[in-house]
Amino acid sequence: MRIWNSEHTFNHSWETVVTAAWRKYPNPHNPGVKGIDTLDRTIDEKGRLKSHRLMSTSWGIPSLVTKLIGMQETCFANEHSIVDPEAKTFTLRTKNVTLSNVLSVDEQLVYSQHPTDPTKTILKQEATVTVSNLPWCSKLETMMTDAMSNNAHKGRQAMEWVIDTIKKEAMELSAEAQKCMDNVLPHTRSL
């Protein structure tokens, strides 16, 4: 078993980062994630939004290897999340379904408002990787955690890309609303 962890601070409010996290996939920085389907979504007695989603991914494993081990090209992972608007935390826990008999990747991401600066958000990531029933388990676990470490910046780039997209959409919507107001106001004054 290998444990990998990371921490990053986004220069955006918690609300902005959480909005972006919901819209993170698919994106050009993480092309392996093909889609996400919501299986269940509820609000609990404490006002927290709880969701269960299924992620469809492509791990980019060569087709010869996938055929050899009997793996489909599309892989799946369960994601369970809790948004707590009072505590200003968004916790996501993802665990692979595909190949879980030989490879277990249990990842947790926690987005929380910065304790001293509400214009910033802290992301804490942790993943536990366990390989079993294969030769060189320890080496394979190390390779997986090294890949996570090398790819963490792609996830952060994706978040910034989504935040920029959201800001552009908001500006376009605001400009369109202003055009409508400019067209409507002259007609209401004449009434």
PDB file of N, CA and C in Angstrom, residues 2 8 11 23 32 43 47 49 95 106 112 115 120 122 135 143 145-146 157 162 172 187 191:
ATOM      1  N   ARG A   2       0.517   2.221  -0.801  1.00  0.00           N
ATOM      2  CA  ARG A   2       1.223   3.500  -0.868  1.00  0.00           C
ATOM      3  C   ARG A   2       0.203   4.615  -0.663  1.00  0.00           C
ATOM      4  N   HIS A   8      -2.941  22.329  -2.060  1.00  0.00           N
ATOM      5  CA  HIS A   8      -2.842  23.451  -2.996  1.00  0.00           C
ATOM      6  C   HIS A   8      -3.816  24.544  -2.565  1.00  0.00           C
ATOM      7  N   ASN A  11      -6.554  30.776  -5.568  1.00  0.00           N
ATOM      8  CA  ASN A  11      -6.806  32.188  -5.299  1.00  0.00           C
ATOM      9  C   ASN A  11      -8.213  32.578  -5.734  1.00  0.00           C
ATOM     10  N   ARG A  23     -18.275  21.278 -12.380  1.00  0.00           N
ATOM     11  CA  ARG A  23     -18.225  21.340 -13.850  1.00  0.00           C
ATOM     12  C   ARG A  23     -16.858  20.921 -14.403  1.00  0.00           C
ATOM     13  N   GLY A  32      -8.721  11.948 -20.051  1.00  0.00           N
ATOM     14  CA  GLY A  32      -9.046  10.575 -19.675  1.00  0.00           C
ATOM     15  C   GLY A  32     -10.433  10.425 -19.083  1.00  0.00           C
ATOM     16  N   ILE A  43     -30.373  15.986  -0.083  1.00  0.00           N
ATOM     17  CA  ILE A  43     -29.971  16.953   0.934  1.00  0.00           C
ATOM     18  C   ILE A  43     -30.327  16.332   2.279  1.00  0.00           C
ATOM     19  N   GLY A  47     -28.625  19.932   5.976  1.00  0.00           N
ATOM     20  CA  GLY A  47     -28.548  20.854   4.842  1.00  0.00           C
ATOM     21  C   GLY A  47     -27.355  20.624   3.930  1.00  0.00           C
ATOM     22  N   LEU A  49     -25.459  18.735   0.828  1.00  0.00           N
ATOM     23  CA  LEU A  49     -25.771  18.077  -0.441  1.00  0.00           C
ATOM     24  C   LEU A  49     -24.889  16.844  -0.565  1.00  0.00           C
ATOM     25  N   LYS A  95     -13.417   5.957  -5.666  1.00  0.00           N
ATOM     26  CA  LYS A  95     -12.800   4.623  -5.612  1.00  0.00           C
ATOM     27  C   LYS A  95     -13.092   3.918  -6.925  1.00  0.00           C
ATOM     28  N   ASP A 106      -8.130   4.645  -3.764  1.00  0.00           N
ATOM     29  CA  ASP A 106      -9.119   5.323  -2.928  1.00  0.00           C
ATOM     30  C   ASP A 106      -8.614   6.746  -2.725  1.00  0.00           C
ATOM     31  N   SER A 112     -11.775  23.432   1.074  1.00  0.00           N
ATOM     32  CA  SER A 112     -12.278  24.181   2.225  1.00  0.00           C
ATOM     33  C   SER A 112     -11.850  25.640   2.124  1.00  0.00           C
ATOM     34  N   PRO A 115      -8.658  29.418   6.146  1.00  0.00           N
ATOM     35  CA  PRO A 115      -9.048  29.850   7.491  1.00  0.00           C
ATOM     36  C   PRO A 115      -8.854  31.341   7.777  1.00  0.00           C
ATOM     37  N   LYS A 120      -9.730  32.790  -0.733  1.00  0.00           N
ATOM     38  CA  LYS A 120      -8.920  31.647  -1.160  1.00  0.00           C
ATOM     39  C   LYS A 120      -9.545  30.338  -0.697  1.00  0.00           C
ATOM     40  N   ILE A 122      -8.511  26.103  -0.018  1.00  0.00           N
ATOM     41  CA  ILE A 122      -7.468  25.084   0.135  1.00  0.00           C
ATOM     42  C   ILE A 122      -8.003  23.750  -0.371  1.00  0.00           C
ATOM     43  N   PRO A 135       2.512  -9.611  -9.734  1.00  0.00           N
ATOM     44  CA  PRO A 135       3.940  -9.509  -9.403  1.00  0.00           C
ATOM     45  C   PRO A 135       4.345  -8.037  -9.245  1.00  0.00           C
ATOM     46  N   MET A 143       4.707   3.296  -9.002  1.00  0.00           N
ATOM     47  CA  MET A 143       4.446   3.885 -10.322  1.00  0.00           C
ATOM     48  C   MET A 143       3.129   4.657 -10.328  1.00  0.00           C
ATOM     49  N   THR A 145       1.517   6.069  -7.693  1.00  0.00           N
ATOM     50  CA  THR A 145       1.590   7.296  -6.897  1.00  0.00           C
ATOM     51  C   THR A 145       2.491   8.335  -7.565  1.00  0.00           C
ATOM     52  N   ASP A 146       3.533   7.883  -8.253  1.00  0.00           N
ATOM     53  CA  ASP A 146       4.374   8.819  -9.017  1.00  0.00           C
ATOM     54  C   ASP A 146       3.560   9.477 -10.129  1.00  0.00           C
ATOM     55  N   GLN A 157      -4.863  22.786 -13.252  1.00  0.00           N
ATOM     56  CA  GLN A 157      -5.039  23.556 -14.496  1.00  0.00           C
ATOM     57  C   GLN A 157      -6.472  23.449 -14.987  1.00  0.00           C
ATOM     58  N   VAL A 162     -11.829  25.822 -15.916  1.00  0.00           N
ATOM     59  CA  VAL A 162     -13.276  25.871 -15.664  1.00  0.00           C
ATOM     60  C   VAL A 162     -13.652  27.207 -15.030  1.00  0.00           C
ATOM     61  N   GLU A 172     -20.483  37.327 -20.426  1.00  0.00           N
ATOM     62  CA  GLU A 172     -21.331  37.304 -21.616  1.00  0.00           C
ATOM     63  C   GLU A 172     -22.804  37.434 -21.232  1.00  0.00           C
ATOM     64  N   HIS A 187     -38.517  51.952 -24.105  1.00  0.00           N
ATOM     65  CA  HIS A 187     -39.935  51.702 -24.384  1.00  0.00           C
ATOM     66  C   HIS A 187     -40.790  51.856 -23.138  1.00  0.00           C
ATOM     67  N   LEU A 191     -44.245  54.949 -21.756  1.00  0.00           N
ATOM     68  CA  LEU A 191     -45.581  54.526 -21.271  1.00  0.00           C
ATOM     69  C   LEU A 191     -46.016  55.403 -20.211  1.00  0.00           C
TER      70      LEU A 191
END
